[in-house]
XYZ file of C-alpha atoms in Angstrom:
653
model
C -60.746 -52.931 -5.096
C -58.922 -54.074 -2.025
C -57.749 -51.490 0.447
C -54.559 -53.222 1.466
C -52.445 -56.359 1.182
C -54.136 -57.533 4.391
C -57.554 -57.356 2.725
C -56.263 -59.466 -0.161
C -54.922 -62.036 2.304
C -58.176 -62.152 4.262
C -60.225 -62.530 1.081
C -58.020 -65.400 -0.085
C -58.400 -67.154 3.260
C -62.154 -66.605 3.232
C -62.463 -68.101 -0.252
C -60.830 -71.394 0.851
C -63.363 -73.768 2.472
C -62.390 -74.864 5.963
C -62.444 -78.528 5.086
C -60.049 -77.998 2.140
C -57.215 -76.499 4.213
C -54.424 -79.079 4.329
C -53.452 -78.138 7.868
C -56.936 -78.757 9.274
C -57.242 -82.341 10.473
C -60.616 -83.746 11.448
C -60.200 -86.992 13.324
C -62.018 -89.385 15.558
C -59.666 -90.879 18.115
C -59.760 -93.193 21.055
C -57.404 -92.328 23.861
C -56.195 -94.636 26.617
C -53.581 -94.285 29.322
C -50.684 -96.703 29.141
C -47.171 -96.398 30.589
C -47.277 -92.609 30.894
C -48.322 -92.227 27.266
C -51.446 -92.270 25.191
C -52.196 -94.926 22.619
C -54.038 -93.159 19.884
C -55.992 -94.821 17.122
C -57.768 -92.668 14.610
C -59.760 -92.784 11.464
C -60.656 -89.994 9.154
C -63.976 -88.437 10.134
C -66.603 -88.050 7.523
C -67.152 -84.555 6.275
C -68.854 -83.028 3.263
C -69.092 -79.539 1.856
C -72.402 -79.100 3.702
C -70.712 -79.224 7.085
C -69.134 -81.499 9.699
C -70.438 -84.951 10.427
C -72.972 -85.101 13.248
C -71.030 -87.814 15.002
C -68.915 -86.238 17.801
C -65.183 -86.000 17.161
C -62.294 -85.762 19.576
C -60.509 -82.419 19.450
C -57.074 -83.421 20.669
C -54.503 -86.206 20.508
C -51.218 -86.139 22.350
C -48.450 -88.460 23.466
C -47.376 -88.291 27.081
C -43.799 -87.273 26.262
C -44.913 -84.207 24.325
C -46.623 -82.399 27.196
C -43.441 -81.169 28.848
C -41.662 -77.854 29.164
C -44.588 -75.431 29.219
C -43.137 -72.002 28.529
C -43.998 -69.081 30.795
C -45.423 -66.092 28.966
C -45.570 -63.517 31.747
C -46.227 -60.481 29.611
C -49.079 -62.115 27.735
C -50.648 -63.996 30.626
C -50.680 -61.385 33.347
C -53.528 -59.229 31.945
C -55.794 -62.268 31.759
C -54.886 -63.284 35.281
C -55.616 -59.766 36.517
C -58.961 -59.784 34.697
C -59.798 -63.102 36.304
C -59.133 -61.619 39.746
C -61.453 -58.689 39.018
C -64.203 -60.984 37.771
C -63.833 -63.219 40.818
C -65.203 -60.420 42.945
C -68.384 -60.287 40.864
C -69.449 -63.887 40.109
C -69.321 -67.197 42.022
C -68.027 -69.014 38.927
C -64.848 -66.935 38.775
C -64.350 -67.313 42.524
C -64.322 -71.090 42.209
C -62.216 -70.926 39.049
C -59.549 -68.875 40.758
C -59.324 -71.404 43.597
C -58.499 -74.271 41.210
C -54.932 -75.463 41.645
C -54.613 -77.747 38.611
C -56.240 -78.276 35.197
C -58.434 -81.153 36.390
C -59.761 -78.951 39.225
C -60.898 -76.494 36.567
C -62.640 -79.254 34.614
C -64.285 -80.622 37.762
C -65.553 -77.141 38.561
C -67.298 -77.020 35.195
C -69.423 -80.003 36.222
C -70.880 -77.988 39.081
C -70.984 -74.564 37.465
C -72.063 -74.477 33.808
C -69.890 -72.120 31.775
C -71.139 -69.606 29.241
C -69.398 -68.545 26.041
C -67.629 -65.600 27.710
C -66.081 -67.989 30.271
C -64.081 -70.057 27.752
C -61.033 -67.809 27.645
C -60.742 -67.766 31.433
C -61.183 -71.554 31.629
C -58.290 -72.302 29.284
C -56.142 -69.564 30.823
C -56.714 -70.894 34.325
C -55.736 -74.422 33.275
C -52.532 -73.069 31.798
C -51.754 -70.774 34.752
C -52.203 -73.604 37.248
C -49.915 -75.950 35.296
C -47.079 -73.396 35.121
C -46.455 -73.621 38.854
C -45.800 -77.372 38.780
C -42.620 -79.356 38.369
C -42.092 -81.152 35.090
C -43.209 -84.481 36.540
C -46.297 -82.996 38.151
C -47.164 -81.220 34.932
C -46.740 -84.438 32.973
C -49.225 -86.288 35.161
C -51.707 -83.431 35.387
C -51.800 -82.857 31.654
C -52.317 -86.554 31.072
C -55.293 -86.448 33.420
C -56.545 -83.312 31.692
C -56.483 -84.952 28.263
C -58.324 -87.989 29.656
C -60.977 -85.905 31.402
C -64.308 -86.093 29.521
C -65.087 -82.433 30.211
C -61.951 -81.342 28.369
C -63.387 -82.638 25.116
C -66.627 -80.800 25.822
C -64.761 -77.545 26.443
C -62.815 -77.940 23.207
C -66.028 -78.625 21.306
C -67.589 -75.548 22.903
C -64.584 -73.455 21.814
C -65.006 -74.632 18.221
C -68.732 -73.845 18.276
C -68.440 -70.441 19.937
C -65.168 -69.255 18.349
C -67.037 -67.163 15.791
C -68.812 -65.262 18.585
C -65.782 -64.663 20.845
C -64.341 -61.212 21.428
C -60.907 -60.543 19.973
C -59.107 -60.664 23.330
C -60.900 -63.910 24.269
C -59.781 -65.448 20.977
C -56.167 -64.431 21.582
C -56.050 -65.658 25.192
C -57.833 -68.919 24.372
C -55.413 -69.728 21.549
C -52.401 -68.812 23.704
C -53.542 -71.026 26.582
C -54.464 -73.991 24.362
C -51.122 -73.892 22.554
C -49.238 -73.706 25.862
C -51.237 -76.645 27.186
C -49.578 -78.528 24.325
C -52.746 -79.337 22.453
C -51.432 -80.366 18.998
C -51.702 -77.743 16.306
C -53.270 -80.096 13.774
C -56.393 -80.512 15.922
C -59.741 -79.001 15.131
C -59.879 -76.635 18.096
C -56.511 -75.017 17.319
C -57.133 -74.723 13.598
C -60.605 -73.269 14.104
C -59.286 -70.591 16.454
C -56.528 -69.822 13.954
C -59.038 -69.441 11.126
C -61.354 -67.167 13.113
C -58.370 -65.092 14.216
C -57.355 -64.669 10.586
C -60.862 -63.464 9.707
C -61.055 -60.983 12.587
C -57.470 -59.737 12.747
C -58.377 -56.165 11.810
C -60.534 -55.962 14.957
C -57.662 -56.786 17.326
C -56.374 -54.001 19.543
C -52.751 -53.622 20.615
C -53.167 -55.789 23.719
C -54.801 -58.618 21.766
C -52.180 -58.382 19.041
C -49.475 -58.670 21.711
C -51.050 -61.844 23.116
C -51.412 -63.257 19.622
C -47.795 -62.416 18.873
C -46.680 -64.343 21.972
C -48.738 -67.303 20.811
C -47.674 -67.678 17.195
C -44.035 -67.180 18.131
C -44.018 -70.630 19.734
C -46.251 -72.386 17.189
C -44.919 -74.811 14.606
C -44.821 -73.442 11.112
C -47.774 -74.362 8.879
C -49.746 -72.721 6.094
C -52.240 -71.213 8.502
C -49.657 -70.086 11.051
C -47.492 -68.588 8.320
C -50.501 -66.771 6.816
C -51.366 -65.370 10.238
C -47.775 -64.332 10.846
C -47.617 -62.487 7.532
C -50.936 -60.776 8.215
C -49.715 -59.722 11.656
C -46.616 -58.174 10.113
C -48.723 -56.169 7.668
C -51.015 -54.978 10.433
C -48.203 -54.285 12.857
C -46.532 -51.697 10.653
C -49.524 -49.369 11.017
C -49.742 -49.898 14.799
C -46.083 -49.266 15.723
C -46.512 -45.493 16.378
C -49.282 -46.077 18.914
C -47.398 -48.675 20.983
C -46.354 -47.144 24.299
C -45.973 -50.295 26.401
C -42.498 -51.861 26.296
C -43.750 -55.375 27.107
C -46.249 -55.212 24.248
C -43.540 -53.946 21.908
C -41.190 -56.763 22.882
C -43.921 -59.339 22.213
C -44.310 -57.865 18.736
C -40.552 -57.938 18.156
C -40.391 -61.609 19.035
C -43.366 -62.426 16.848
C -42.106 -60.870 13.622
C -39.113 -63.216 13.666
C -35.880 -63.281 11.704
C -37.508 -63.571 8.290
C -39.287 -60.209 8.497
C -38.218 -57.299 6.282
C -35.261 -55.396 7.709
C -37.188 -52.110 7.545
C -39.906 -53.497 9.841
C -37.281 -54.741 12.289
C -35.585 -51.345 12.370
C -38.888 -49.545 12.864
C -39.569 -51.711 15.915
C -36.032 -51.202 17.222
C -36.244 -47.427 16.755
C -39.576 -47.402 18.581
C -37.943 -49.313 21.436
C -35.069 -46.820 21.466
C -37.559 -43.963 21.822
C -38.968 -45.662 24.947
C -35.558 -46.537 26.412
C -35.615 -43.844 29.121
C -38.467 -45.684 30.821
C -36.928 -49.176 30.662
C -37.060 -51.164 33.894
C -34.259 -53.683 34.589
C -36.342 -56.581 33.198
C -37.125 -54.508 30.097
C -33.422 -54.147 29.316
C -32.794 -57.882 29.636
C -35.808 -58.852 27.514
C -34.731 -56.332 24.871
C -31.608 -58.397 24.225
C -33.639 -61.565 23.688
C -36.213 -59.654 21.636
C -33.559 -58.348 19.257
C -32.052 -61.846 19.099
C -35.475 -63.235 18.164
C -35.524 -60.773 15.241
C -31.878 -61.414 14.393
C -31.167 -57.680 14.490
C -27.937 -56.268 15.907
C -29.189 -52.718 16.545
C -26.161 -51.212 18.269
C -27.691 -47.935 19.538
C -30.387 -49.843 21.447
C -28.010 -52.564 22.631
C -25.557 -49.948 23.912
C -28.294 -48.222 25.939
C -29.444 -51.512 27.436
C -25.850 -52.583 28.152
C -25.209 -49.386 30.088
C -28.364 -49.848 32.178
C -27.481 -53.466 32.979
C -23.872 -52.592 33.825
C -25.037 -49.891 36.244
C -27.586 -52.175 37.952
C -26.033 -55.603 37.500
C -26.787 -56.594 41.096
C -30.542 -56.412 40.386
C -30.462 -59.244 37.853
C -30.730 -62.924 38.813
C -28.441 -65.579 37.386
C -30.669 -66.746 34.520
C -31.293 -63.228 33.190
C -27.624 -62.312 33.129
C -26.837 -65.565 31.357
C -29.637 -64.875 28.867
C -28.127 -61.447 28.099
C -24.730 -62.978 27.360
C -26.231 -65.685 25.137
C -28.161 -63.054 23.203
C -24.931 -61.079 22.745
C -23.321 -64.176 21.257
C -26.261 -64.779 18.942
C -26.233 -61.163 17.794
C -22.410 -60.997 17.458
C -22.517 -58.012 19.793
C -19.604 -57.157 22.086
C -19.539 -54.622 24.903
C -16.499 -54.630 27.148
C -18.149 -52.589 29.922
C -21.127 -54.956 30.058
C -18.986 -58.096 30.118
C -16.626 -56.647 32.719
C -19.434 -55.561 35.052
C -21.073 -59.012 34.924
C -17.798 -60.869 35.489
C -16.782 -58.559 38.349
C -20.195 -58.974 39.967
C -19.812 -62.759 39.702
C -16.344 -62.583 41.230
C -17.448 -60.275 44.073
C -20.334 -62.585 44.973
C -18.429 -65.759 44.103
C -19.386 -67.797 47.173
C -23.086 -67.719 46.293
C -22.582 -69.425 42.910
C -22.320 -73.167 42.375
C -19.752 -74.814 40.107
C -22.400 -75.349 37.467
C -23.415 -71.685 37.453
C -19.819 -70.425 37.278
C -18.984 -72.851 34.472
C -22.056 -71.793 32.478
C -20.877 -68.187 32.693
C -17.279 -69.045 31.834
C -18.274 -71.124 28.806
C -20.510 -68.291 27.595
C -17.750 -65.728 28.136
C -15.357 -67.931 26.162
C -17.868 -68.092 23.306
C -17.796 -64.290 23.361
C -13.951 -64.379 23.329
C -13.957 -62.480 26.637
C -11.443 -63.360 29.383
C -12.909 -62.614 32.853
C -9.582 -62.537 34.672
C -10.790 -62.114 38.268
C -13.546 -64.728 37.886
C -11.101 -67.233 36.361
C -8.651 -66.661 39.212
C -11.382 -67.156 41.823
C -12.616 -70.362 40.202
C -9.082 -71.701 39.850
C -8.615 -71.201 43.594
C -11.842 -73.138 44.274
C -10.657 -75.973 42.027
C -7.336 -76.140 43.849
C -9.141 -76.337 47.203
C -12.051 -78.615 46.150
C -11.088 -80.368 42.945
C -13.118 -83.459 43.894
C -16.317 -81.469 43.402
C -15.828 -81.383 39.622
C -17.851 -83.786 37.494
C -16.405 -85.107 34.239
C -18.507 -82.627 32.285
C -17.288 -79.824 34.566
C -13.689 -80.880 34.053
C -13.924 -80.859 30.258
C -15.541 -77.413 30.326
C -12.899 -76.040 32.710
C -10.037 -77.328 30.579
C -11.616 -75.882 27.443
C -12.162 -72.428 28.933
C -8.774 -72.037 30.640
C -6.853 -73.323 27.607
C -8.711 -71.431 24.868
C -8.570 -68.177 26.812
C -4.871 -68.803 27.511
C -5.351 -67.727 31.102
C -2.131 -67.157 33.026
C -2.471 -68.316 36.628
C 1.061 -67.162 37.489
C 2.152 -68.694 40.806
C -1.032 -70.797 41.008
C -0.354 -72.526 37.682
C 1.451 -75.589 39.082
C -1.204 -76.239 41.758
C -4.047 -75.772 39.294
C -2.581 -78.150 36.718
C -1.878 -80.740 39.422
C -5.485 -80.503 40.647
C -7.131 -80.885 37.254
C -4.709 -83.714 36.369
C -5.722 -85.577 39.525
C -9.397 -85.215 38.615
C -8.679 -86.300 35.042
C -6.898 -89.435 36.234
C -9.817 -90.317 38.511
C -12.182 -90.288 35.505
C -9.893 -92.234 33.140
C -11.756 -95.564 33.524
C -15.051 -94.023 32.372
C -13.796 -91.578 29.731
C -14.413 -92.154 26.052
C -11.393 -91.915 23.717
C -12.750 -88.701 22.237
C -13.185 -87.035 25.642
C -9.684 -88.150 26.642
C -8.204 -86.674 23.464
C -10.159 -83.465 24.055
C -8.822 -83.149 27.606
C -5.203 -83.832 26.597
C -5.500 -81.376 23.694
C -6.579 -78.635 26.126
C -3.745 -79.489 28.501
C -1.370 -79.404 25.529
C -2.442 -75.814 24.829
C -1.382 -75.089 28.413
C 1.941 -76.923 27.749
C 1.164 -79.630 30.256
C 1.477 -83.327 29.360
C 0.489 -85.666 32.219
C 2.024 -89.124 31.794
C -0.820 -91.426 32.930
C -3.538 -89.964 30.682
C -1.072 -89.908 27.763
C -0.218 -93.561 28.286
C -3.880 -94.504 28.029
C -4.461 -92.275 25.005
C -1.472 -93.705 23.110
C -2.496 -97.320 23.701
C -3.135 -99.123 20.438
C -6.812 -99.827 21.111
C -7.540 -96.214 22.025
C -5.644 -94.826 19.051
C -7.313 -97.268 16.661
C -10.739 -96.055 17.800
C -9.724 -92.429 17.375
C -8.164 -92.999 13.957
C -11.352 -94.747 12.833
C -13.454 -91.819 14.057
C -10.962 -89.432 12.507
C -12.015 -90.649 9.057
C -15.308 -88.828 9.609
C -14.038 -86.004 11.847
C -11.517 -83.375 10.767
C -11.390 -82.120 14.350
C -10.065 -85.426 15.687
C -7.437 -85.498 12.945
C -6.307 -81.967 13.806
C -6.143 -82.770 17.513
C -4.019 -85.881 16.945
C -1.716 -84.005 14.583
C -1.384 -81.132 17.067
C -0.612 -83.534 19.907
C 2.133 -85.119 17.835
C 3.615 -81.679 17.127
C 3.510 -80.773 20.821
C 5.263 -83.973 21.853
C 7.997 -83.443 19.241
C 8.531 -79.682 19.608
C 7.775 -79.012 23.281
C 9.795 -82.092 24.274
C 8.128 -82.748 27.673
C 9.970 -85.011 30.087
C 8.306 -88.310 29.244
C 9.377 -91.890 28.547
C 10.590 -92.503 24.966
C 7.365 -94.340 24.113
C 5.403 -91.107 24.682
C 7.465 -88.692 22.612
C 5.218 -88.927 19.548
C 1.913 -90.372 18.407
C 2.747 -93.813 16.939
C 1.458 -94.945 13.552
C 0.042 -91.517 12.789
C -0.388 -91.263 9.037
C -2.566 -88.174 8.970
C -1.784 -85.261 6.718
C -3.647 -82.156 7.766
C -4.096 -79.908 4.698
C -2.605 -76.443 5.028
C -5.184 -73.647 5.102
C -5.524 -71.485 2.012
C -4.032 -68.207 3.250
C -1.932 -65.447 1.733
C 0.417 -62.913 3.239
C -0.993 -59.558 4.314
C 0.242 -57.293 1.550
C -0.027 -54.065 3.557
C 2.109 -55.484 6.351
C 4.540 -57.004 3.858
C 4.994 -53.680 2.085
C 5.457 -51.796 5.357
C 8.021 -54.293 6.680
C 10.011 -54.086 3.432
C 10.054 -50.310 3.699
C 11.513 -50.671 7.198
C 14.211 -53.340 6.741
C 14.639 -53.589 2.961
C 13.354 -56.067 0.409
C 16.317 -58.442 0.577
C 15.833 -59.071 4.279
C 12.206 -60.215 3.902
C 10.799 -63.534 2.747
C 7.000 -63.765 2.507
C 4.556 -66.683 2.892
C 6.691 -69.079 4.910
C 5.363 -72.306 6.441
C 6.640 -73.722 9.716
C 6.237 -77.501 10.080
C 3.846 -77.296 7.085
C 1.083 -76.047 9.364
C 2.089 -72.657 10.809
C 1.748 -69.845 8.267
C 4.083 -66.857 8.633
C 3.277 -63.711 6.687
C 6.927 -62.811 6.385
C 10.271 -63.694 7.897
C 12.916 -61.019 8.497
C 16.417 -62.514 8.296
C 18.957 -60.428 10.206
C 22.520 -60.179 8.832
C 25.540 -60.879 11.062
C 25.907 -58.017 13.506
C 28.672 -56.824 15.767
C 28.283 -57.583 19.445
C 27.677 -53.904 20.177
C 24.926 -53.615 17.561
C 23.229 -56.798 18.730
C 23.188 -55.547 22.284
C 21.796 -52.216 21.153
C 18.982 -53.813 19.142
C 18.315 -56.498 21.754
C 18.283 -59.017 18.886
C 18.307 -62.550 20.301
C 17.154 -64.268 17.096
C 18.389 -64.106 13.523
C 14.894 -64.789 12.163
C 11.884 -62.674 13.043
C 8.509 -64.222 12.141
C 5.878 -61.551 11.478
C 2.453 -63.096 12.089
C -0.729 -61.197 11.233
C -3.693 -62.183 13.387
C -7.402 -61.269 13.083
C -9.315 -59.910 16.059
C -10.807 -63.368 16.739
C -7.334 -64.626 17.637
C -7.264 -62.287 20.659
C -9.372 -62.119 23.788
C -11.991 -59.417 23.294
C -10.833 -55.906 24.132
C -7.170 -56.933 24.456
C -4.193 -58.198 22.459
C -3.977 -61.281 24.668
C -3.587 -64.246 22.246
C -6.036 -67.134 22.542
C -6.718 -70.658 21.277
C -4.559 -71.959 18.403
C -2.565 -68.728 18.129
C -0.994 -69.479 21.519
C 0.424 -72.813 20.445
C 1.529 -71.362 17.091
C 3.614 -68.646 18.777
C 5.092 -71.154 21.208
C 6.096 -73.572 18.473
C 7.575 -70.858 16.286
C 9.916 -70.033 19.136
C 10.844 -73.719 19.389
C 11.640 -73.633 15.660
C 14.086 -70.739 16.165
C 11.936 -67.753 15.255
C 11.243 -64.608 17.202
C 7.456 -64.234 16.711
C 6.102 -60.721 16.227
C 2.338 -60.572 16.497
C 0.522 -57.960 14.424
C -3.153 -57.280 15.336
C -4.658 -56.618 11.898
C -7.773 -54.852 13.143
C -5.726 -52.285 15.045
C -3.302 -51.855 12.161
C -6.074 -51.221 9.619
C -7.354 -48.265 11.633
C -4.079 -46.363 11.222
C -2.562 -44.150 8.540
C 0.424 -45.354 6.490
C 2.874 -43.414 8.655
C 1.281 -44.770 11.836
C 1.454 -48.314 10.460
C 5.202 -47.955 9.897
C 5.728 -46.688 13.445
C 3.538 -49.439 14.893
C 5.455 -52.176 13.055
C 8.797 -50.653 14.060
C 7.677 -50.742 17.676
C 6.494 -54.353 17.398
C 9.599 -55.649 15.620
C 12.144 -53.722 17.727
C 10.270 -52.910 20.967
C 13.345 -51.995 23.002
C 14.332 -49.192 20.616
C 10.944 -47.593 19.953
C 12.216 -44.098 20.674
C 15.902 -44.079 19.701
C 16.766 -46.594 17.006
C 14.968 -45.744 13.761
C 16.924 -42.889 12.218
C 20.690 -43.447 12.264
C 20.931 -47.038 13.395
C 18.279 -48.433 11.093
C 19.765 -46.485 8.159
C 23.166 -48.011 8.908
C 21.667 -51.498 9.142
C 19.746 -51.176 5.860
C 22.893 -49.919 4.128
C 24.729 -52.982 5.434
C 22.034 -55.274 4.011
C 22.167 -53.513 0.646
C 25.952 -53.625 0.365
C 26.060 -57.280 1.440
C 23.496 -58.288 -1.170
C 25.321 -56.373 -3.965
C 28.524 -58.277 -3.229
């Protein structure tokens, strides 16, 4: 009988011969350097059930373009580096190894100092550590030289031979280093280490499991990697209570991935929460990315980490703060205090950030639906003063953020729009039709219609290209239709040829929406059924939950009610239509409200999320306040009763 699911898995793996595993590839290759890449020719090596062919085989094959972007694994690599420093004090080999500054130095050292089996882990780790400190171009060249070096093949062959005798931690560190050196996973050395790791997984301690977790997290999915990942999950459940190191725990959280059982994810998150009092600033940041790697929005833990970051925001560098915000977006997590503290810190230290850094933050904030008012104001001032510093990509991002967040620049609005228009006009010769339409769409949201860019956009050649692309893109169709609406309803001061989009035969289908029945019922209880019409469409694109039609009133009554319109358009909006933490409208809702006014309605915006949290009586009071804001304290009893009676008597006649 098997003791556990892990034993069953290990037995199944043991019963499959190594040479029958589909993901094990045994090849003989010739490798030559040519134009920064390797030309690889291979033929299947001979192998029988009795063992591998005696003829030597090459243990790696790699193209030059695939050896880039080596990821830093600080938590997993630091113990090995520390161990190497300790060993350097005891043996000459480790002293020379530690002095190597690149992978080929390590391989050259092996020519002079023969390595034993216990040295293999340190050899691969040192090659990886030395490559991490290089630029991408340096790393490209050095890894090419490493793959060409004859000793590298010998070291890989030695790893295959001695893998079965390695200690658990040496296995984990060797596999981690080899994978991060971008040795392909389908090579013999990687697959052998994977197989031995599978066999010996029960012998791994917490530290070795953490290193292994860091490794398989970045590996491509295959039968052997997936089997190892599943085995690690089974083993991890029993080890969670004994984990006391936050870095180790975070490595485990990343390794289990998004496909793990929700109970395992929550056990890891609860363990992290129990250690939260001892979190360092880096721990709090990595906890966001660790939860994102699991795909788990665990609010109690995220709230604790958010509070710690908000209180110590000045201790975090740019990349870590940006990583936190991106993890929040991935997890659909919102925390107003966290977002405000980061944006205020950026605004207070504004001069130390480049345009690119500020724009990255603003784009991320916009993705989170958060409007960082002070930061937007500061960046607008920089644009007004130094608009020439914006690249085309910067400009498109700026227009998108300011328009979608509906940011009001007050007295700076005219200067800001003039500055971005000047930059836009300077890039007109090199802009694609799609980018031009995107820019003008954003400016249209801000109710700004510059003549020169519009003239280019409405040229026949440009429009023909856009209409052709619009056949495959609903977004382009919507943008063109919206631009046409803006030109017709906003009526900007433009030449007659620019007052509409010519030859536009696009019909944008109306969204399938229905009126909010709770709001409809509450409004009818306030003003009477005969005064309310539900599910009204404006210009066949703007849905109105209900329209309140006011009867003729005396001049005194009109003045008392502050009624300037005979038609009140009640529009229900979800929380995504507002900037986070406010009722400030954003994106398409802004243009909808503006155009409803142009069509003769008085728009009344109802935030559905806020309304749903109230009792029936509170909903009535809230809608009364929204529809008749000037009379929130005095009008409802006598005056409203008189008005409703007037409606009723008028309808009966």
